[in-house]
XYZ file of C-alpha atoms in Angstrom:
560
model
C 0.000 0.000 0.000
C 1.427 3.393 -0.955
C 2.172 5.818 1.863
C 0.712 9.324 2.191
C -2.554 8.524 0.473
C -4.711 11.600 0.008
C -7.826 9.960 1.430
C -6.089 9.479 4.769
C -6.892 13.124 5.440
C -10.507 12.011 5.599
C -10.446 8.398 6.775
C -7.621 8.639 9.340
C -7.068 11.334 11.942
C -9.562 11.568 14.781
C -11.180 8.176 15.308
C -14.566 9.669 16.052
C -14.364 12.031 13.085
C -17.645 13.205 11.503
C -15.907 12.586 8.171
C -15.897 8.880 8.919
C -19.530 9.030 9.957
C -20.486 10.486 6.590
C -18.617 7.699 4.810
C -20.332 5.042 6.914
C -23.627 6.373 5.622
C -22.599 5.528 2.046
C -21.433 1.999 2.813
C -18.027 2.143 4.499
C -17.388 -0.435 7.192
C -14.613 -0.559 9.777
C -12.220 -2.365 7.443
C -12.809 0.023 4.529
C -11.095 3.052 6.017
C -7.651 1.662 5.179
C -8.527 1.147 1.518
C -7.829 3.661 -1.256
C -10.834 5.784 -2.182
C -11.327 5.862 -5.939
C -13.568 8.290 -7.750
C -15.739 6.994 -10.569
C -16.478 10.014 -12.749
C -19.591 8.779 -14.516
C -20.689 10.654 -17.627
C -23.901 8.648 -18.035
C -26.713 10.557 -19.707
C -29.644 9.803 -21.947
C -29.113 13.152 -23.670
C -27.033 11.371 -26.299
C -26.446 7.780 -27.458
C -22.739 8.411 -26.872
C -23.287 8.355 -23.104
C -26.429 6.256 -22.741
C -24.467 3.103 -21.891
C -22.021 4.581 -19.411
C -24.061 3.811 -16.306
C -23.614 0.079 -16.836
C -19.875 0.531 -17.375
C -19.614 2.534 -14.161
C -21.346 -0.257 -12.252
C -18.950 -2.848 -13.678
C -16.007 -0.614 -12.769
C -17.346 -0.093 -9.229
C -17.655 -3.830 -8.674
C -14.144 -4.443 -9.968
C -12.738 -1.690 -7.749
C -14.284 -3.271 -4.654
C -12.984 -6.702 -5.586
C -9.507 -5.208 -6.092
C -9.540 -3.743 -2.600
C -10.598 -0.145 -3.226
C -13.631 1.883 -2.172
C -15.378 3.508 -5.144
C -17.219 6.797 -4.873
C -19.300 7.592 -7.921
C -20.186 11.082 -9.032
C -21.718 12.487 -12.196
C -20.297 14.679 -14.918
C -22.235 16.500 -17.617
C -22.330 16.035 -21.350
C -23.946 17.731 -24.288
C -24.730 16.110 -27.612
C -22.875 17.803 -30.431
C -24.921 15.897 -32.974
C -28.215 17.131 -31.536
C -27.103 20.725 -30.931
C -25.258 21.032 -34.254
C -26.414 23.992 -36.311
C -28.234 25.590 -33.365
C -27.393 28.154 -30.712
C -27.002 25.219 -28.346
C -23.746 24.316 -30.093
C -22.139 27.312 -28.388
C -22.061 25.184 -25.232
C -20.175 22.268 -26.777
C -16.588 23.386 -26.277
C -17.615 25.117 -23.056
C -18.699 21.711 -21.752
C -15.092 20.499 -22.031
C -14.090 23.062 -19.408
C -17.130 22.313 -17.231
C -16.321 18.592 -17.291
C -12.674 19.207 -16.373
C -13.642 21.588 -13.563
C -16.308 19.225 -12.230
C -14.005 16.211 -12.066
C -11.220 18.245 -10.466
C -13.648 19.721 -7.946
C -15.248 16.458 -6.831
C -12.015 14.479 -6.758
C -9.932 17.048 -4.903
C -12.708 18.049 -2.521
C -12.985 14.444 -1.349
C -9.202 13.854 -1.403
C -9.629 10.734 -3.505
C -6.630 8.514 -4.119
C -7.395 7.959 -7.790
C -10.071 8.407 -10.390
C -11.483 6.398 -13.259
C -13.147 8.668 -15.809
C -15.880 7.154 -17.973
C -17.050 9.216 -20.937
C -18.435 8.980 -24.425
C -19.266 12.162 -26.348
C -16.644 14.402 -27.952
C -15.798 16.729 -25.059
C -15.886 14.005 -22.395
C -12.463 12.733 -23.430
C -10.446 15.971 -23.438
C -12.382 17.316 -20.462
C -11.611 14.217 -18.423
C -7.992 14.199 -19.503
C -7.534 17.861 -18.624
C -8.746 17.127 -15.101
C -6.497 14.080 -14.853
C -3.487 16.103 -15.982
C -4.237 18.957 -13.576
C -4.689 16.756 -10.487
C -1.871 14.325 -11.201
C -3.216 11.503 -9.062
C -3.408 7.908 -10.371
C -6.068 7.809 -13.057
C -7.324 5.909 -16.072
C -9.756 6.732 -18.851
C -12.559 4.417 -19.981
C -14.129 5.285 -23.315
C -17.809 4.359 -23.545
C -17.329 2.911 -27.015
C -18.313 3.585 -30.584
C -21.710 3.121 -32.176
C -22.121 0.424 -34.782
C -22.863 1.653 -38.313
C -26.384 2.029 -39.590
C -27.340 0.544 -42.936
C -29.501 1.624 -45.836
C -29.363 0.452 -49.449
C -26.131 -1.500 -48.825
C -24.329 1.555 -47.457
C -22.861 2.056 -43.983
C -24.330 5.127 -42.327
C -23.136 7.428 -39.561
C -24.683 10.558 -38.095
C -22.786 12.611 -40.693
C -24.794 10.832 -43.382
C -27.858 12.706 -42.132
C -26.162 16.102 -42.386
C -24.940 15.411 -45.917
C -28.422 14.206 -46.829
C -29.736 17.701 -46.039
C -27.637 19.156 -48.844
C -28.578 16.371 -51.224
C -32.274 16.742 -50.479
C -32.390 20.553 -50.674
C -30.498 20.495 -53.980
C -32.915 17.970 -55.464
C -30.405 15.123 -55.576
C -32.226 12.901 -53.078
C -35.833 11.845 -52.711
C -37.803 12.539 -49.556
C -38.170 8.794 -49.054
C -34.409 8.266 -49.009
C -33.873 11.362 -46.880
C -36.249 10.107 -44.203
C -34.858 6.574 -44.368
C -31.288 7.772 -43.777
C -32.410 9.748 -40.728
C -34.169 6.665 -39.343
C -31.296 4.235 -39.920
C -28.145 6.308 -39.300
C -27.844 5.725 -35.533
C -28.928 2.159 -34.662
C -27.990 2.078 -30.968
C -25.724 3.264 -28.174
C -22.239 4.619 -28.688
C -20.328 7.589 -30.048
C -20.352 8.638 -33.705
C -18.940 5.767 -35.723
C -16.416 7.296 -38.124
C -12.984 8.617 -37.216
C -14.680 11.716 -35.907
C -13.759 13.587 -32.738
C -14.863 11.033 -30.118
C -13.042 8.124 -31.720
C -10.043 10.302 -32.528
C -9.672 11.407 -28.924
C -10.259 7.938 -27.518
C -7.490 6.717 -29.820
C -5.175 9.526 -28.697
C -5.781 8.681 -25.038
C -4.991 5.023 -25.694
C -1.818 6.007 -27.561
C -0.688 8.293 -24.732
C -1.002 5.375 -22.341
C -3.932 6.581 -20.229
C -6.340 3.878 -21.423
C -5.949 0.156 -22.003
C -4.811 -1.221 -25.367
C -7.671 -1.853 -27.834
C -10.174 0.014 -25.647
C -10.553 3.018 -27.959
C -12.228 1.200 -30.852
C -14.524 -1.207 -29.036
C -18.255 -1.015 -29.741
C -20.350 0.399 -26.901
C -22.848 -2.447 -26.945
C -20.340 -5.322 -27.015
C -19.477 -7.269 -23.868
C -15.750 -6.675 -24.370
C -16.369 -2.996 -23.596
C -17.698 -3.838 -20.132
C -14.883 -6.334 -19.569
C -12.403 -3.603 -20.486
C -14.004 -1.273 -17.919
C -13.486 -3.912 -15.231
C -9.890 -4.456 -16.297
C -9.320 -0.686 -16.237
C -10.480 -0.566 -12.616
C -8.045 -3.290 -11.607
C -5.173 -1.574 -13.412
C -5.990 1.700 -11.676
C -5.843 0.116 -8.219
C -2.408 -1.247 -9.055
C -1.342 2.206 -10.253
C -2.461 3.653 -6.906
C -0.364 1.097 -5.024
C 2.628 1.899 -7.259
C 1.917 5.647 -7.299
C 2.125 5.712 -11.094
C 1.029 9.270 -11.829
C -0.423 10.793 -15.006
C 2.436 13.233 -15.532
C 4.855 10.297 -15.584
C 2.823 9.093 -18.575
C 1.748 12.363 -20.224
C 5.209 13.420 -21.338
C 6.207 15.410 -24.399
C 6.990 12.121 -26.140
C 3.516 10.786 -25.333
C 1.919 13.794 -27.013
C 4.141 13.312 -30.048
C 2.937 9.701 -30.197
C -0.669 10.871 -30.054
C -0.137 13.344 -32.881
C 1.555 10.696 -35.025
C -1.294 8.208 -34.631
C -3.899 10.934 -35.160
C -2.254 11.619 -38.517
C -2.053 7.922 -39.392
C -5.744 7.276 -38.714
C -7.025 10.437 -40.403
C -8.394 11.901 -37.181
C -10.440 14.998 -36.417
C -9.197 18.587 -36.614
C -10.464 18.924 -33.055
C -7.578 16.748 -31.927
C -5.293 19.731 -32.456
C -7.348 21.913 -30.122
C -7.792 19.209 -27.492
C -4.217 17.927 -27.416
C -2.992 21.497 -26.966
C -5.425 21.887 -24.063
C -4.437 18.611 -22.382
C -0.755 19.468 -22.778
C -1.370 22.857 -21.173
C -3.047 21.128 -18.215
C -0.088 18.749 -17.914
C 2.382 21.636 -18.239
C 3.932 20.024 -21.296
C 5.182 22.430 -23.994
C 3.235 21.863 -27.210
C 2.516 24.314 -30.034
C 0.719 24.288 -33.380
C 3.962 23.971 -35.327
C 4.659 20.618 -33.655
C 1.702 19.138 -35.525
C 3.122 20.273 -38.839
C 6.537 18.748 -38.111
C 4.992 15.353 -37.380
C 2.496 15.589 -40.271
C 5.353 15.752 -42.749
C 6.737 12.421 -41.507
C 3.615 10.309 -40.989
C 1.396 8.919 -43.776
C -2.341 8.345 -43.509
C -2.617 4.570 -43.150
C -6.319 4.051 -42.424
C -9.195 4.363 -44.892
C -11.761 5.737 -42.471
C -14.761 8.026 -42.654
C -15.419 10.898 -43.143
C -13.300 11.001 -46.297
C -12.691 7.241 -46.401
C -14.759 4.080 -46.504
C -14.718 2.397 -43.094
C -15.841 3.067 -39.514
C -14.193 2.531 -36.133
C -15.604 -0.946 -35.592
C -13.943 -1.979 -38.855
C -10.641 -0.611 -37.571
C -11.098 -2.604 -34.375
C -11.579 -5.836 -36.315
C -8.533 -5.049 -38.462
C -6.225 -4.759 -35.455
C -7.223 -1.528 -33.779
C -4.941 1.245 -32.606
C -2.198 -1.179 -31.425
C -1.692 -2.342 -35.007
C -1.290 1.242 -36.237
C 1.059 2.006 -33.340
C 3.219 -1.016 -34.102
C 3.605 0.050 -37.729
C 4.768 3.493 -36.647
C 7.068 1.996 -34.012
C 8.743 -0.227 -36.605
C 9.357 2.856 -38.768
C 10.879 4.826 -35.904
C 7.939 7.235 -35.729
C 6.722 6.290 -32.256
C 8.503 6.610 -28.918
C 8.485 3.080 -27.578
C 10.007 4.010 -24.221
C 6.948 5.944 -23.027
C 5.363 4.579 -19.854
C 1.666 3.582 -19.874
C -0.958 3.051 -17.188
C -0.419 -0.706 -17.505
C 2.996 -0.263 -15.883
C 4.627 -1.309 -19.147
C 6.162 0.829 -21.859
C 4.570 1.348 -25.253
C 7.077 -1.038 -26.816
C 6.355 -3.701 -24.198
C 2.601 -3.408 -24.801
C 3.162 -3.797 -28.560
C 5.663 -6.666 -28.335
C 3.319 -9.328 -29.692
C 1.568 -7.161 -32.325
C 2.509 -8.008 -35.949
C 4.793 -5.536 -37.684
C 2.380 -5.281 -40.626
C -1.418 -5.446 -40.859
C -3.190 -8.539 -42.097
C -3.415 -8.760 -45.898
C -6.984 -10.022 -45.473
C -8.364 -6.562 -44.690
C -8.313 -3.157 -46.386
C -8.980 -0.823 -43.450
C -5.310 -0.431 -42.478
C -3.060 -0.042 -45.481
C 0.418 -1.504 -45.690
C 3.282 0.900 -45.123
C 4.208 0.998 -48.822
C 0.608 1.649 -49.900
C -0.732 4.476 -47.699
C -3.948 6.347 -48.319
C -1.868 9.542 -48.381
C 1.891 9.946 -48.234
C 1.715 12.587 -45.520
C -0.567 13.443 -42.646
C -3.883 15.129 -43.234
C -4.033 17.863 -40.570
C -2.146 20.827 -41.967
C -1.316 24.024 -40.082
C -1.875 27.011 -42.364
C -0.526 30.503 -41.767
C -0.640 33.832 -43.574
C -2.069 37.283 -43.085
C -5.499 35.696 -42.439
C -4.107 33.512 -39.665
C -0.902 34.868 -38.207
C -1.148 32.540 -35.226
C -2.267 29.635 -37.394
C -5.292 27.706 -38.614
C -6.095 24.022 -39.075
C -7.140 22.298 -42.299
C -7.990 18.677 -43.005
C -6.561 18.133 -46.476
C -7.411 14.479 -47.110
C -10.108 13.843 -49.683
C -9.466 17.255 -51.275
C -9.240 17.097 -55.074
C -8.028 20.667 -55.477
C -5.622 21.699 -52.688
C -5.450 25.300 -53.936
C -8.288 27.742 -54.398
C -8.319 31.487 -54.948
C -11.748 33.013 -55.141
C -14.077 35.797 -54.070
C -14.941 35.966 -50.398
C -18.554 35.381 -49.392
C -18.655 36.900 -45.929
C -20.987 35.789 -43.143
C -21.000 36.909 -39.531
C -22.637 33.726 -38.257
C -23.172 30.104 -39.181
C -26.886 30.727 -39.725
C -26.217 33.406 -42.349
C -23.942 31.049 -44.276
C -26.350 28.122 -44.057
C -29.211 30.214 -45.397
C -27.176 31.150 -48.494
C -26.102 27.562 -49.110
C -29.559 25.994 -48.943
C -30.964 28.770 -51.129
C -28.327 28.109 -53.804
C -26.558 31.460 -53.600
C -23.078 29.925 -53.396
C -21.242 29.304 -56.664
C -18.257 27.123 -57.579
C -15.058 29.002 -56.871
C -16.448 30.980 -53.923
C -14.634 31.078 -50.597
C -17.028 31.265 -47.666
C -15.807 33.253 -44.675
C -17.751 32.460 -41.490
C -16.547 34.674 -38.668
C -17.423 35.807 -35.146
C -17.788 32.120 -34.303
C -14.485 31.855 -32.414
C -13.953 31.027 -28.733
C -14.674 34.582 -27.576
C -16.826 35.838 -30.405
C -19.258 32.947 -30.690
C -18.845 32.519 -27.876
C -17.959 28.845 -27.765
C -16.385 28.154 -31.179
C -19.253 26.238 -32.777
C -18.623 23.424 -35.258
C -19.596 24.132 -38.860
C -20.775 20.629 -39.763
C -24.118 21.836 -41.119
C -22.633 24.240 -43.709
C -19.848 21.902 -44.784
C -22.172 18.908 -45.074
C -24.696 20.991 -47.013
C -21.949 22.022 -49.443
C -20.917 18.413 -49.955
C -24.508 17.276 -50.333
C -25.082 20.036 -52.896
C -22.116 18.876 -54.954
C -19.945 21.893 -54.073
C -17.514 20.176 -51.723
C -14.667 20.116 -54.257
C -15.241 23.545 -55.783
C -15.915 25.830 -52.816
C -13.581 26.855 -50.011
C -14.569 27.730 -46.454
C -12.638 29.408 -43.670
C -13.823 30.125 -40.147
C -12.652 31.111 -36.704
C -15.035 28.422 -35.493
C -14.374 24.681 -35.503
C -15.346 21.721 -37.607
C -16.885 18.430 -36.666
C -14.707 15.382 -36.973
C -17.138 14.447 -39.717
C -16.132 17.405 -41.888
C -13.980 17.148 -44.979
C -13.347 19.266 -48.069
C -11.403 22.477 -48.709
C -12.173 23.921 -45.289
C -9.971 25.731 -42.789
C -10.929 26.283 -39.154
C -9.492 27.556 -35.868
C -8.406 30.765 -37.645
C -6.463 32.790 -35.076
C -6.534 35.548 -34.073
C -10.317 35.333 -34.284
C -12.572 38.074 -35.611
C -13.833 39.224 -32.214
C -10.356 40.287 -31.074
C -9.603 42.049 -34.359
C -7.943 39.274 -36.327
C -7.616 39.860 -40.061
C -10.623 37.632 -40.698
C -12.707 40.503 -39.259
C -11.468 42.781 -42.038
C -12.484 40.630 -45.019
C -15.102 42.245 -47.254
C -17.505 40.663 -49.735
C -15.728 39.945 -53.001
C -12.151 40.176 -51.661
C -9.768 37.657 -53.168
C -8.882 34.884 -50.718
C -6.371 32.075 -51.237
C -6.367 28.711 -49.513
C -3.223 26.781 -50.449
C -2.973 23.480 -48.619
C 0.249 22.534 -50.380
C 2.067 25.717 -49.410
C 0.127 25.825 -46.110
C -0.950 29.414 -46.753
C -4.133 31.271 -45.880
C -4.045 34.670 -47.471
C -6.280 37.691 -47.961
C -5.106 39.202 -51.223
C -5.533 42.821 -50.189
C -2.713 45.337 -49.775
C -1.399 46.087 -46.329
C -2.319 49.728 -46.865
C -5.992 48.864 -47.346
C -5.907 46.442 -44.419
C -4.450 49.167 -42.200
C -7.299 51.470 -43.190
C -9.890 48.799 -42.438
C -8.232 47.955 -39.134
C -8.368 51.571 -38.054
C -12.107 51.659 -38.808
C -12.963 48.298 -37.239
C -14.954 48.388 -34.028
C -15.266 45.347 -31.796
C -18.915 44.247 -31.694
C -20.795 44.017 -28.441
C -20.606 40.594 -26.778
C -23.447 38.324 -27.862
C -23.854 37.030 -24.303
C -23.354 39.021 -21.102
C -24.498 36.665 -18.339
C -24.065 33.037 -17.367
C -21.582 30.367 -18.319
C -21.093 31.555 -21.913
C -20.198 35.050 -20.736
C -17.752 33.704 -18.142
C -16.207 31.466 -20.786
C -15.818 34.339 -23.248
C -13.994 36.438 -20.648
C -11.578 33.657 -19.694
C -10.924 31.668 -22.856
C -7.566 31.788 -24.636
C -6.956 31.838 -28.359
C -7.595 28.650 -30.329
C -3.918 28.444 -31.241
C -3.236 27.645 -27.585
C -6.105 25.227 -27.093
C -8.957 27.597 -26.156
C -8.427 26.915 -22.458
C -9.893 28.941 -19.606
C -7.135 28.794 -17.008
C -4.127 29.897 -19.020
C -3.720 33.354 -17.498
C -5.224 32.842 -14.063
């Protein structure tokens, strides 16, 4: 048993302590006060299918903790459903929920002086929010991902939630019947679990596994399969051992671990949101990480997995093909993964991968062989230029034309842009500029899945560009650039773009440029006036006052 356990401040001390009396009321007996107290941060919610199965996982984890000699204390964390709030004002709360989740877990765990915590989450912000709390507290911890949804099916096609958003564009442009439109909506999400492609939830679960804070194979398991519950039990046992050994998160979440996560994110074709979230987790862990680090690794790592949104397969297919360990082993063999990183199992990355084949099975097509990648280089490019002096993020896989120069179509909100798209006022060659949707200006940095999916559904995905100081869903693809920083609300150049200005997006040269003279820009900057905040009370207003720039992870405790 490790010495100096935090919970001893509650369970030891005065023998007739009222603290002990409170614990007796929730099931502690005389022999339990010498056991480690372990928090079970349970993100169960019926708000979203992503989290609807987490209650059962928490119960399995609780039972395993007791059997392993620990005393579990379960508490709830919030979630919001990005898929349900997408395209609405409710989406402003999505990124905010990441901070609320991190703060809630930190508050409950530290207030009760718990010895460790097992975080169980499902929807997009559950993973980074939980990991930010884990990194801040630096007590033994492990992450349990609730699991991915299985694909829906219609007319011999695999469906995900993104299929419904793209169907909107197809239907409004007359390319899909109402019968098919309704059928896709009914069949896209067949059960519990997070969105099935390599979207944000599955990307972040993979990154957490790669960094060593979750068990091998756990990031691609289906939510409704028994192996997911078995993995939750195993995670609980591993956590108790980590408490005994005092294996702490910051011994695992090193600079090398983040480099591993970036490399695998590139190899699997993961979400642009991974950039934002990994920066935020690194900040919480006090690990130096900047946007340029992603670009350095992108140049070295090919895209090896043919996964949605731009590819063919879903996360359950990746799991069957060998999962994240198979991708990690391929990168390790090529010298692109740090094998000496410690993991929550008590073994190094290389030790965990010892028995994994060097190459994927030839009997599958989800994971490509090293000499036959989907793309020769990574897909998440960091673009800079006078439109994004701090940087911006583009997903460049699946893009037929990596360069576009066209007239700006300027919109000061997502709703304005969406209205023009569905009413067919966007033409091939246009570059949509959606601004005042950044962390401060939104506030909340909404995802632009509705506009990008509508463009793709309308047949404009390869001929229209889009830039925004907001974010994109992990389901987005096309010539789109997000996280533009500085954002419009703080006077970034994106605030100075006028209708018809020439804008260049060059993924190859990694440039994002407003083709207007510096003299004219100086004149516009002198005339620009910061708009009034859209929200002045409540959590959104507090977030807007505290949040950092997207180029540093859009965190709320950077300058406190």
